[in-house]
PDB file of C-alpha atoms in Angstrom:
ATOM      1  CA  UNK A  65      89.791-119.569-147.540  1.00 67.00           C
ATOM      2  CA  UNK A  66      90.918-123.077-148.214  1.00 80.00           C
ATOM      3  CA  UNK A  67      89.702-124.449-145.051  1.00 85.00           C
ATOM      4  CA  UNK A  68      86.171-123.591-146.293  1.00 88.00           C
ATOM      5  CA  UNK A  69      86.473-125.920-148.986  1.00 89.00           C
ATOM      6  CA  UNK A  70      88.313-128.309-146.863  1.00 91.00           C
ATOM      7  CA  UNK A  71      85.596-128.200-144.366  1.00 90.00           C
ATOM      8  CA  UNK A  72      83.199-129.073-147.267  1.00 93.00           C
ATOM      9  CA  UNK A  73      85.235-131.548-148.804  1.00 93.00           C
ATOM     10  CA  UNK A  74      84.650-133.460-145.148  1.00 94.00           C
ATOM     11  CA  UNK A  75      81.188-133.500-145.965  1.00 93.00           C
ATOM     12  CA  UNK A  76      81.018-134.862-149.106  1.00 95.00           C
ATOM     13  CA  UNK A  77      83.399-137.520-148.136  1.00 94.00           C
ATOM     14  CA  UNK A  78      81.188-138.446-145.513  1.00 93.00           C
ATOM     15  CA  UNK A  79      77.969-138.849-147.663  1.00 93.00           C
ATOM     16  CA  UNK A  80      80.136-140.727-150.046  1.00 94.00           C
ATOM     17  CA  UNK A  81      80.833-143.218-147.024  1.00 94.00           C
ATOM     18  CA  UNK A  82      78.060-143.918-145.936  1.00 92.00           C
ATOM     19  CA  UNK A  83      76.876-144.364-149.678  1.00 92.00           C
ATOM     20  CA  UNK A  84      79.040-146.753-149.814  1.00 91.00           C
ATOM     21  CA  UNK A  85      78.109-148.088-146.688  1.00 89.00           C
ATOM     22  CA  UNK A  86      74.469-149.500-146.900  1.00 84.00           C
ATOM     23  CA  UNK A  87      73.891-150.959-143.870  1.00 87.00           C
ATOM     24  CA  UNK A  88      75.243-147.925-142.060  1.00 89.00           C
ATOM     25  CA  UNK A  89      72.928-145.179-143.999  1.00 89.00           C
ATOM     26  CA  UNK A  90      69.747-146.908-143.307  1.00 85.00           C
ATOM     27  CA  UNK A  91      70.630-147.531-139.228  1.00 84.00           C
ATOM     28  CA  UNK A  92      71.483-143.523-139.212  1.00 87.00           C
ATOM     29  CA  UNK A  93      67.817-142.395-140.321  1.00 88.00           C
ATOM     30  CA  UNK A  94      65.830-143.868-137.309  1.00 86.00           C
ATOM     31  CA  UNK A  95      66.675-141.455-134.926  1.00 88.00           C
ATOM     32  CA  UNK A  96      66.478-138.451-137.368  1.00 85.00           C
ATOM     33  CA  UNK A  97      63.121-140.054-138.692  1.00 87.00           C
ATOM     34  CA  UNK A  98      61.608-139.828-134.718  1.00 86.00           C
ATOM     35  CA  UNK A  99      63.092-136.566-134.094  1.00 86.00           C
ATOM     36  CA  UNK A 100      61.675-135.150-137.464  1.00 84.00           C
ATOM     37  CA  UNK A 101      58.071-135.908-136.793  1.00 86.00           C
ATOM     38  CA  UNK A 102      57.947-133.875-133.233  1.00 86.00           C
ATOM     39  CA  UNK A 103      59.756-131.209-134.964  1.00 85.00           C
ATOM     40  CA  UNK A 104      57.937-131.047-138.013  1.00 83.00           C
ATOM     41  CA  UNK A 105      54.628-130.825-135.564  1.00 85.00           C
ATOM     42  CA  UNK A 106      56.334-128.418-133.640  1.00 83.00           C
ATOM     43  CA  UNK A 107      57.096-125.747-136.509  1.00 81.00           C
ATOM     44  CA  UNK A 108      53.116-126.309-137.717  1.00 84.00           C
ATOM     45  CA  UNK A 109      52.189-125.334-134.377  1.00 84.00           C
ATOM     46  CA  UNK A 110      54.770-121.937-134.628  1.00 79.00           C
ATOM     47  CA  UNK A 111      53.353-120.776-137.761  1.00 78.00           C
ATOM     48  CA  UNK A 112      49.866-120.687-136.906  1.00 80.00           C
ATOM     49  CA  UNK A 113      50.392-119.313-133.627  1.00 78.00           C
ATOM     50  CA  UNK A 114      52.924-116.860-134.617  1.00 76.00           C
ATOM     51  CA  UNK A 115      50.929-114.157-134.980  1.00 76.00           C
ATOM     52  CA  UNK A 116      48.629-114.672-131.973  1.00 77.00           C
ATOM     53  CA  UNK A 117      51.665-114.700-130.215  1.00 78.00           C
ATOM     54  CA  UNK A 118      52.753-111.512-131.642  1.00 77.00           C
ATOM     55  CA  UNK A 119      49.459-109.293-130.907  1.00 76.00           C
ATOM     56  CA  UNK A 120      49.681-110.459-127.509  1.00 80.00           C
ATOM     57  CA  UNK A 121      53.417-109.176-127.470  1.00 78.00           C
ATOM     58  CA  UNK A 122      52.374-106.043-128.821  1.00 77.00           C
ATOM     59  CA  UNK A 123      49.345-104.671-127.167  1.00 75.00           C
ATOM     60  CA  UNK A 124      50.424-100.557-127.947  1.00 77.00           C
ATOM     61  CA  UNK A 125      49.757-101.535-131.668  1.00 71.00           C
ATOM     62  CA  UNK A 126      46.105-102.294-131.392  1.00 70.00           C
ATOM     63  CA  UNK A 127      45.058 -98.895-131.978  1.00 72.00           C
ATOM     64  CA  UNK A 128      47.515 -98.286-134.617  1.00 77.00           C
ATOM     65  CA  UNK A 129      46.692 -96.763-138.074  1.00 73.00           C
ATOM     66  CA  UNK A 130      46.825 -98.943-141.394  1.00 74.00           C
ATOM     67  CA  UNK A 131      49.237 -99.997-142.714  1.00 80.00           C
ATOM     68  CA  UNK A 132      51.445 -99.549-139.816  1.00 76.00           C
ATOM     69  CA  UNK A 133      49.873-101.803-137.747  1.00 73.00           C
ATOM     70  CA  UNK A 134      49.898-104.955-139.799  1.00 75.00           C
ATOM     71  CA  UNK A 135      53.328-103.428-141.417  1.00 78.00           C
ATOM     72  CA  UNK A 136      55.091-104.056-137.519  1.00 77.00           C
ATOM     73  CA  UNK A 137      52.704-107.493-136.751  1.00 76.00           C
ATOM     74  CA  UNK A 138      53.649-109.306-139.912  1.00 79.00           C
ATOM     75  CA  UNK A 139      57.128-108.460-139.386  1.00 79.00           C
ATOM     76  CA  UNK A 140      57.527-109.569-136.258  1.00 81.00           C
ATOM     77  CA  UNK A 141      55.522-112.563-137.282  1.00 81.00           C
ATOM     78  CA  UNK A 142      58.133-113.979-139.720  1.00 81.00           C
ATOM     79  CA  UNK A 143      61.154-112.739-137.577  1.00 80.00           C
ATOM     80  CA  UNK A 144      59.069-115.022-134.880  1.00 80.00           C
ATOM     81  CA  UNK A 145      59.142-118.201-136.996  1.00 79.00           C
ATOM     82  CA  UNK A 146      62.771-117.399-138.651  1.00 78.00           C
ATOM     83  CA  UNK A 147      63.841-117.159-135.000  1.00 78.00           C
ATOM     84  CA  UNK A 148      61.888-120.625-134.285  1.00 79.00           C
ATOM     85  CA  UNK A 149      63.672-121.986-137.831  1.00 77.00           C
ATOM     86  CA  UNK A 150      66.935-120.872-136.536  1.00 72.00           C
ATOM     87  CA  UNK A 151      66.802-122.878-132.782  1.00 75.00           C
ATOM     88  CA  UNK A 152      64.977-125.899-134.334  1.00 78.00           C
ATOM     89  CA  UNK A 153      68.244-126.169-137.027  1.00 71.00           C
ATOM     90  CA  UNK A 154      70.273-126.285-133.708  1.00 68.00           C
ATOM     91  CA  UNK A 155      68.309-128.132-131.551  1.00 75.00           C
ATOM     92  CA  UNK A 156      67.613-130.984-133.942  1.00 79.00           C
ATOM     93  CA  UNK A 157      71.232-131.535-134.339  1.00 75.00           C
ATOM     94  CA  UNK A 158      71.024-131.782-130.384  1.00 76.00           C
ATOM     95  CA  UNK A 159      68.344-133.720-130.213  1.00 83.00           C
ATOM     96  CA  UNK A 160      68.569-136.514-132.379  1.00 83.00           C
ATOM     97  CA  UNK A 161      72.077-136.848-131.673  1.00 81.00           C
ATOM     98  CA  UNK A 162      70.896-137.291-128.103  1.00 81.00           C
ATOM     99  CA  UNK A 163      68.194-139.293-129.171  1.00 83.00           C
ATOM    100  CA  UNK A 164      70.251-141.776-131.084  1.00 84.00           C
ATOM    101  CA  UNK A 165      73.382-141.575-129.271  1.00 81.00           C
ATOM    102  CA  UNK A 166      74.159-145.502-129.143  1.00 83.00           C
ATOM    103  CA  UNK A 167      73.545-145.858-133.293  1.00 88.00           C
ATOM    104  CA  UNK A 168      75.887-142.597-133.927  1.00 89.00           C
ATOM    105  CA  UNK A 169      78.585-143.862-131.697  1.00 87.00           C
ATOM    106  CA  UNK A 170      78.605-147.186-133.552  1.00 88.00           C
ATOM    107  CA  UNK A 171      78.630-145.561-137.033  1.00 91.00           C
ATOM    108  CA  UNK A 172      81.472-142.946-135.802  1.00 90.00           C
ATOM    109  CA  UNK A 173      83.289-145.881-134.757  1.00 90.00           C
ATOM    110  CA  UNK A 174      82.783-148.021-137.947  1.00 91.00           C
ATOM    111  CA  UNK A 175      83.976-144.788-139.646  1.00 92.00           C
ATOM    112  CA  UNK A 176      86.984-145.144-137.375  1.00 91.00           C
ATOM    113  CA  UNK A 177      87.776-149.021-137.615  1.00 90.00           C
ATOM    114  CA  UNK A 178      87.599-148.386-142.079  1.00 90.00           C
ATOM    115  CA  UNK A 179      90.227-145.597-141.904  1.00 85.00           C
ATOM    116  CA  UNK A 180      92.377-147.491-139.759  1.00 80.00           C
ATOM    117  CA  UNK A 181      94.562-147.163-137.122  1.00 72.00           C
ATOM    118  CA  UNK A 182      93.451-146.318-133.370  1.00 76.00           C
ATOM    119  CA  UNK A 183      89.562-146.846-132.667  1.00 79.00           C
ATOM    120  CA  UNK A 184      89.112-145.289-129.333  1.00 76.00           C
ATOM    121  CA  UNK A 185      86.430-145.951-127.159  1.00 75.00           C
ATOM    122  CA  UNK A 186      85.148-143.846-124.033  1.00 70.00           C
ATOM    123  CA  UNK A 187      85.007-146.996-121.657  1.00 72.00           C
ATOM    124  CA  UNK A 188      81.616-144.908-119.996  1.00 72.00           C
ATOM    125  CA  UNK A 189      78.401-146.557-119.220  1.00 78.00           C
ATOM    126  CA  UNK A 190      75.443-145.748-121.673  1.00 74.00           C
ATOM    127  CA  UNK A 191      73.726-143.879-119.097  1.00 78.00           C
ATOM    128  CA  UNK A 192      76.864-141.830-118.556  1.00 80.00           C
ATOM    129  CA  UNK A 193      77.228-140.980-121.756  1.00 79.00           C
ATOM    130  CA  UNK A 194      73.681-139.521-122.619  1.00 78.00           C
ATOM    131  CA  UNK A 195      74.065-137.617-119.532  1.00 84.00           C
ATOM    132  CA  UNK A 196      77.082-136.322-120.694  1.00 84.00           C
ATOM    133  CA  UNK A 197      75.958-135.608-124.408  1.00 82.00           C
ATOM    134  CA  UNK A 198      72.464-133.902-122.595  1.00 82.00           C
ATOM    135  CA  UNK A 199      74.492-131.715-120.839  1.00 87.00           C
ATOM    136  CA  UNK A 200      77.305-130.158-123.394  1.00 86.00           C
ATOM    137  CA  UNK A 201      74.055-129.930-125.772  1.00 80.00           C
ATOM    138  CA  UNK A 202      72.285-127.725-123.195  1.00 85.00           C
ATOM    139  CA  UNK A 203      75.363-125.248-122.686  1.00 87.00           C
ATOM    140  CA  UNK A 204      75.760-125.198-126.505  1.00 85.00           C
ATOM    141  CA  UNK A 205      72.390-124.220-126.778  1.00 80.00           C
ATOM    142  CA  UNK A 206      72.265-121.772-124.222  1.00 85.00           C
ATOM    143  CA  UNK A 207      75.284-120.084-126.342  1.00 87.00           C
ATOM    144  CA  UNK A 208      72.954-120.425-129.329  1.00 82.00           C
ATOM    145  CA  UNK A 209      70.305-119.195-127.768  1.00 81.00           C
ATOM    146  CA  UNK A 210      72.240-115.845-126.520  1.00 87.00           C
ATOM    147  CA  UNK A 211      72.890-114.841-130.280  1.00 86.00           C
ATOM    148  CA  UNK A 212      69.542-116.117-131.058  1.00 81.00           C
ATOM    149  CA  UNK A 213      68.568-112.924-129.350  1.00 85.00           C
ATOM    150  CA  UNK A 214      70.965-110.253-130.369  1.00 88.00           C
ATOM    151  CA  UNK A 215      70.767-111.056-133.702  1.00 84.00           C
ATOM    152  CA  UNK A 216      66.926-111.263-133.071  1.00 79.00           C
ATOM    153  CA  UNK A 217      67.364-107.839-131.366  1.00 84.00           C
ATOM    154  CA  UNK A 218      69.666-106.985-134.480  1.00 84.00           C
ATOM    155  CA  UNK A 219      67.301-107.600-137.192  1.00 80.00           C
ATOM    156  CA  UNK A 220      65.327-104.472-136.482  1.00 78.00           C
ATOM    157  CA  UNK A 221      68.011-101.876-137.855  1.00 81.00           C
ATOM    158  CA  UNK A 222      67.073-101.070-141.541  1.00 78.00           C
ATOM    159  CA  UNK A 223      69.182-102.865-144.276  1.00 78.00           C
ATOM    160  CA  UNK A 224      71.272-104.476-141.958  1.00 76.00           C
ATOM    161  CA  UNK A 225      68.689-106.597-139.852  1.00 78.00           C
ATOM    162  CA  UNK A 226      67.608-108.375-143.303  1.00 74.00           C
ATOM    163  CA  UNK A 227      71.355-108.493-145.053  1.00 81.00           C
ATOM    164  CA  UNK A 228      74.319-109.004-143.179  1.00 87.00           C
ATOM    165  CA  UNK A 229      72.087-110.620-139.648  1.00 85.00           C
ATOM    166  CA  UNK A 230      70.876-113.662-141.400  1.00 85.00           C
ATOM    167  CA  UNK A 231      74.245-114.236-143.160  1.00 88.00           C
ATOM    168  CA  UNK A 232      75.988-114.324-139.240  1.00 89.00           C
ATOM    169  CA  UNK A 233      73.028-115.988-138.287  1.00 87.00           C
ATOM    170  CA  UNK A 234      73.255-118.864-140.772  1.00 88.00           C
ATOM    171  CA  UNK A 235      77.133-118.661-139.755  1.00 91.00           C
ATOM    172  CA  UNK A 236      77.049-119.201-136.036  1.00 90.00           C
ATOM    173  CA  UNK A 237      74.541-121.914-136.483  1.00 87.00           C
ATOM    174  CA  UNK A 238      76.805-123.622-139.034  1.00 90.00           C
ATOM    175  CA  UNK A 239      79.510-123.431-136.618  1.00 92.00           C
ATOM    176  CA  UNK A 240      77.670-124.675-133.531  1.00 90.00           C
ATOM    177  CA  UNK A 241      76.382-127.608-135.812  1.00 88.00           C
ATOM    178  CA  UNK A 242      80.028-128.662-136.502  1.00 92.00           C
ATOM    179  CA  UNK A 243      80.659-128.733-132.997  1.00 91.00           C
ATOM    180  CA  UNK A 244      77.621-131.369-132.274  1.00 88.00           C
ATOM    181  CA  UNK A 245      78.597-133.379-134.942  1.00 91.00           C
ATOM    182  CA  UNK A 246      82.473-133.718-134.428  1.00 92.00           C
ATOM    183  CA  UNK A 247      81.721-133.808-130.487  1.00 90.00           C
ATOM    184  CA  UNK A 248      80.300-137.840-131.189  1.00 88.00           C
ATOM    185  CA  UNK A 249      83.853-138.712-132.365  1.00 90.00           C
ATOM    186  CA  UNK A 250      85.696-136.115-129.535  1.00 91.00           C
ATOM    187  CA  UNK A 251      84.127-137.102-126.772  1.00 88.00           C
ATOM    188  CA  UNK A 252      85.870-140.654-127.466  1.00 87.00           C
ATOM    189  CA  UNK A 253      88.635-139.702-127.511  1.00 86.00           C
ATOM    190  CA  UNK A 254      88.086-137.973-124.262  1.00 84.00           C
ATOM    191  CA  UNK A 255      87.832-134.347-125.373  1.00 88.00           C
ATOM    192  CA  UNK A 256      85.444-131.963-123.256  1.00 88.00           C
ATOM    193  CA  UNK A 257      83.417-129.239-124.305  1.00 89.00           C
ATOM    194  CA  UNK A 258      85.686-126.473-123.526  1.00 90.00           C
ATOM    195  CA  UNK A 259      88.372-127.777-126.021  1.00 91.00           C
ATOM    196  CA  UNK A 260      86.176-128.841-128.492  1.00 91.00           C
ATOM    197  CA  UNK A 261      85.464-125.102-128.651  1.00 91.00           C
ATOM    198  CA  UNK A 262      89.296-124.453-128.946  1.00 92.00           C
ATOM    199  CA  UNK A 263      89.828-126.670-131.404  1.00 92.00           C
ATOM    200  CA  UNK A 264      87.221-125.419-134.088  1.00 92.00           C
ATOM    201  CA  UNK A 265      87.413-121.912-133.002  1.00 91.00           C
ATOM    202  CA  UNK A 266      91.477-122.547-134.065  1.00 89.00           C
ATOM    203  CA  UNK A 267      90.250-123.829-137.559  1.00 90.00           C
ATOM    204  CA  UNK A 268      87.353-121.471-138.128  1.00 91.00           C
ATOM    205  CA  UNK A 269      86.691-121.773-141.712  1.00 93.00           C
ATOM    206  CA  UNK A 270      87.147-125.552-141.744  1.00 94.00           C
ATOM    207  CA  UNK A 271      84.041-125.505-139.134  1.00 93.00           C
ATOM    208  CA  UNK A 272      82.298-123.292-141.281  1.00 93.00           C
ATOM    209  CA  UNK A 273      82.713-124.926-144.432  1.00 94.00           C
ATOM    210  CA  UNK A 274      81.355-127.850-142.425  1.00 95.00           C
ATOM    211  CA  UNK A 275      78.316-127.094-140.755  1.00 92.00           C
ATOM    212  CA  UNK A 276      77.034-124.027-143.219  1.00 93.00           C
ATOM    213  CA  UNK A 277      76.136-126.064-145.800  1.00 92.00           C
ATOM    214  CA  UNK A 278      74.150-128.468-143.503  1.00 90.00           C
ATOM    215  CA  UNK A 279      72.444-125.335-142.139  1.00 88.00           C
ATOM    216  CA  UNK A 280      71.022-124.038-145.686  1.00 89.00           C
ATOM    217  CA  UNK A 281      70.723-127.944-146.521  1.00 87.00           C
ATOM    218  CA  UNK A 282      68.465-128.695-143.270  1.00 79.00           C
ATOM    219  CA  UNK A 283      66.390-125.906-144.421  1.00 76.00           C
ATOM    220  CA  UNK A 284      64.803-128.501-146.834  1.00 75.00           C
ATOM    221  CA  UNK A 285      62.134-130.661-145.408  1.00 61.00           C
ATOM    222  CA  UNK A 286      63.105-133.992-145.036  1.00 76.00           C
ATOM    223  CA  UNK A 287      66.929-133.131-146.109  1.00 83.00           C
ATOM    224  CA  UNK A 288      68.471-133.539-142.328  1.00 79.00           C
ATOM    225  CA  UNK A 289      67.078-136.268-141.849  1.00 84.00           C
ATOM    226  CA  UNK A 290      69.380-137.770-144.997  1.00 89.00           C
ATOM    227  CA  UNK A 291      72.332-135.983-144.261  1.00 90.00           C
ATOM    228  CA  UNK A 292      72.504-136.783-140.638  1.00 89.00           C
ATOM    229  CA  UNK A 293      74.182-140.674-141.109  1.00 91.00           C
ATOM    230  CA  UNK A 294      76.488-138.942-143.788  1.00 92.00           C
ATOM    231  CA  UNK A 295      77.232-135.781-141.333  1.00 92.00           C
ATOM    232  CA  UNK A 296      78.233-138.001-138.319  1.00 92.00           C
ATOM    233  CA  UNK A 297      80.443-139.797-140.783  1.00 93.00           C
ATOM    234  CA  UNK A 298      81.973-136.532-142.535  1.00 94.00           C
ATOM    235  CA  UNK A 299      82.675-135.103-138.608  1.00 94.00           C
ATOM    236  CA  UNK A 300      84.505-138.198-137.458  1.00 93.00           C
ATOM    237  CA  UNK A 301      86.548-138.131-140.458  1.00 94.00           C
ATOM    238  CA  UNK A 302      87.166-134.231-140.089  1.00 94.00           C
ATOM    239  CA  UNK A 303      87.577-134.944-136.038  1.00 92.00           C
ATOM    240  CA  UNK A 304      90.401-137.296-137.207  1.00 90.00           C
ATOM    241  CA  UNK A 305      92.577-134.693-138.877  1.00 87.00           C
ATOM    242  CA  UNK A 306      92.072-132.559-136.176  1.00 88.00           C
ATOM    243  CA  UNK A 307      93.314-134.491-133.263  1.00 83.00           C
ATOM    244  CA  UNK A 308      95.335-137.082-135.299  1.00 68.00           C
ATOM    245  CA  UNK A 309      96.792-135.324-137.943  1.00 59.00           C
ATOM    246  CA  UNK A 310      98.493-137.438-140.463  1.00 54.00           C
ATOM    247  CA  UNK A 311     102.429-137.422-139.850  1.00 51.00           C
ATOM    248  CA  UNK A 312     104.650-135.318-142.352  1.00 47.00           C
ATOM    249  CA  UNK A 313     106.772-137.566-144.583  1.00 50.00           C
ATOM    250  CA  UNK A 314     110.414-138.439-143.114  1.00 50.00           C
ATOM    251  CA  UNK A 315     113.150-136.025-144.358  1.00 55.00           C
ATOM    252  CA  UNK A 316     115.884-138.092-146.821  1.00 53.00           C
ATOM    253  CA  UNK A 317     118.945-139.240-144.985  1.00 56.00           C
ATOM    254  CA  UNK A 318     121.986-136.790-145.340  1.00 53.00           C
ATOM    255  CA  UNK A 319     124.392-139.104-147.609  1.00 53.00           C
ATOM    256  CA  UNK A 320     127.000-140.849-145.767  1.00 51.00           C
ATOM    257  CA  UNK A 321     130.586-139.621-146.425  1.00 53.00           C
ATOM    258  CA  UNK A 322     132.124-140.164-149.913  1.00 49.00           C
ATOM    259  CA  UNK A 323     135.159-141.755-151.149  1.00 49.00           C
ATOM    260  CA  UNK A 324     138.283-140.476-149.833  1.00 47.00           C
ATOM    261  CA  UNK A 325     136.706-138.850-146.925  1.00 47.00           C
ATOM    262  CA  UNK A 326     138.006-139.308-143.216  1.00 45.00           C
ATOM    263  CA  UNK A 327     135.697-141.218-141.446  1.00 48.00           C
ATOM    264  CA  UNK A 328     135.050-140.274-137.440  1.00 43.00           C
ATOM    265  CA  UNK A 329     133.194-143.092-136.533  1.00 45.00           C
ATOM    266  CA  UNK A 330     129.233-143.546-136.559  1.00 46.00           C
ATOM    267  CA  UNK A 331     127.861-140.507-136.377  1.00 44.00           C
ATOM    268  CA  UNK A 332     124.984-139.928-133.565  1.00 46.00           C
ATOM    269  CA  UNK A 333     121.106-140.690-133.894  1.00 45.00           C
ATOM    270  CA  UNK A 334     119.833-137.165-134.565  1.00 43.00           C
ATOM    271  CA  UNK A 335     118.072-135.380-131.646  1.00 42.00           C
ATOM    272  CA  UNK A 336     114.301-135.222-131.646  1.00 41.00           C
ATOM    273  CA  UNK A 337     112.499-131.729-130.913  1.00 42.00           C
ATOM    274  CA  UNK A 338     109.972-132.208-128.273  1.00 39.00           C
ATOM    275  CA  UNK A 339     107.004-130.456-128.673  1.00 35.00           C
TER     276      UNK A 339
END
C-alpha cells in the first residue's frame, strides 16, 4: 500500500515543480487549453443527444408501460454519457499529449536537465515522433476501449454495476493515464509500449496512486487542463525512479587487519555480482 502514496507523492512533486517553474506552467496549458474546447463541445453534444441515441437503441421499449419505460431509457442515458465521461478522461490524456507533443517533450526534458544527471534524447525526427506517440495512443485506447465495454456490459447487474464497476472503472483509467503520461519521458529513453506496460504493471499501486487521482481530478471542468504541465512533470520524475533508480549507499569497508596481526599481502578488489 505504500506505493499508492508513493505514486501520489509523484504528483504532488510535480505540481510543486512546475509551481516553481513559471515559465514552464504557462507553456504546458496551450495544448490542454485547444484540446479542452473540442472536448468540452464534444460532451455538450453527448448529453443532449444521449437519449435520442438511446430510444433509437431501444426500439422494444416504445410500447412499454410507465415507469418501466423511462425507468430502462434514463438509465441507459446516464450509463451513455458516464461511458462518454470515461473515454473522453482517456482520450484527452491522448490527445493533447499528441497535440502538444513538442512543448511536453521540452518540459519532460527541463524536468530532466533540474534533477540532474543523464538527459536523454530520442535523436527521432518530429514527424517520427508524433507518428509514434499516435500510434501507442491508439493501441492504448483500443485496450481502454475493450473494458470500456465490459464494464459497460457490467454495470447492468444489480448492486454491483453501480458499486464495485465504477470503482475498477475509475481504476483502469487511472492506470492507463499513468502510462500516457510516463510514456513522454520513456519513449526517450527508448522504451516501447510493450515494456512500458511491464514496467507499471510490475509497480501497480505506484501507477495507481498516480493516475487515480488525476482521473477523479479531471472530472472537474477546467481541472486537466491545470494539472496537465504538473502531470507531465510528476511522470518524468516517477519515470526516473523507475528506469534509473537511485544507487544504494556503498557498504563500509571491512577494517584492515589490527596490530599484531600477520599480514598476507593486499588483499583482492572484491568481486562484483553481475546482474
Amino acid at each position: 500500500m505504500s506505493d499508492l502514496g508513493a505514486g501520489f507523492g509523484y504528483l504532488m512533486k510535480g505540481q510543486r515543480w512546475v509551481a516553481q517553474h513559471g515559465r514552464w506552467f504557462g507553456f504546458g496549458l496551450l495544448p490542454g487549453l485547444v484540446t479542452l474546447v473540442v472536448y468540452a463541445g464534444a460532451l455538450i453534444g453527448l448529453g443532449y443527444g444521449a437519449d435520442d441515441l438511446v430510444g433509437w437503441a431501444t426500439p422494444f421499449a416504445d410500447d412499454w408501460s410507465s415507469p418501466w419505460q423511462g425507468l430502462l431509457r434514463t438509465g441507459l442515458t446516464a450509463l451513455v454519457f458516464v461511458f462518454g465521461l470515461f473515454l473522453a478522461v482517456i482520450t484527452f490524456t491522448a490527445v493533447t499529449l499528441l497535440v502538444g507533443q513538442p512543448f511536453y517533450e521540452s518540459l519532460s526534458e527541463e524536468v530532466d536537465r533540474s534533477e540532474g544527471g543523464e538527459v536523454p534524447e530520442s535523436g527521432l525526427p518530429l514527424w517520427q515522433e508524433l507518428w509514434i506517440s499516435a500510434r501507442d495512443s491508439v493501441r492504448v485506447l483500443l485496450r481502454v476501449a475493450l473494458y470500456g465495454i465490459i464494464l459497460f456490459a457490467c454495470g447492468f447487474i444489480p448492486v454491483v454495476g453501480q458499486t464495485v464497476v465504477p470503482a475498477i472503472g475509475f481504476c483502469v483509467s487511472g492506470f492507463f493515464l499513468a502510462e500516457e503520461l510516463t510514456a513522454v519521458a520513456l519513449q526517450r529513453r527508448g522504451m516501447v509500449l510493450k515494456d512500458r506496460l511491464v514496467l507499471l504493471r510490475g509497480r501497480r499501486m505506484l501507477a495507481l496512486g498516480f493516475g487515480v487521482p488525476l482521473v477523479l481530478a479531471f472530472l472537474i471542468p477546467f481541472v486537466a487542463v491545470f494539472l496537465m504541465p504538473g502531470a507531465v512533470a510528476g511522470a518524468t520524475l516517477l519515470a526516473r525512479d523507475l528506469v534509473d533508480p537511485a544507487p544504494a549507499p556503498a557498504p563500509d569497508p571491512e577494517p584492515g587487519p589490527g596490530p599484531g596481526t600477520a599480514d598476507s599481502g593486499d588483499a583482492p578488489a572484491p568481486r562484483a555480482w553481475s546482474t
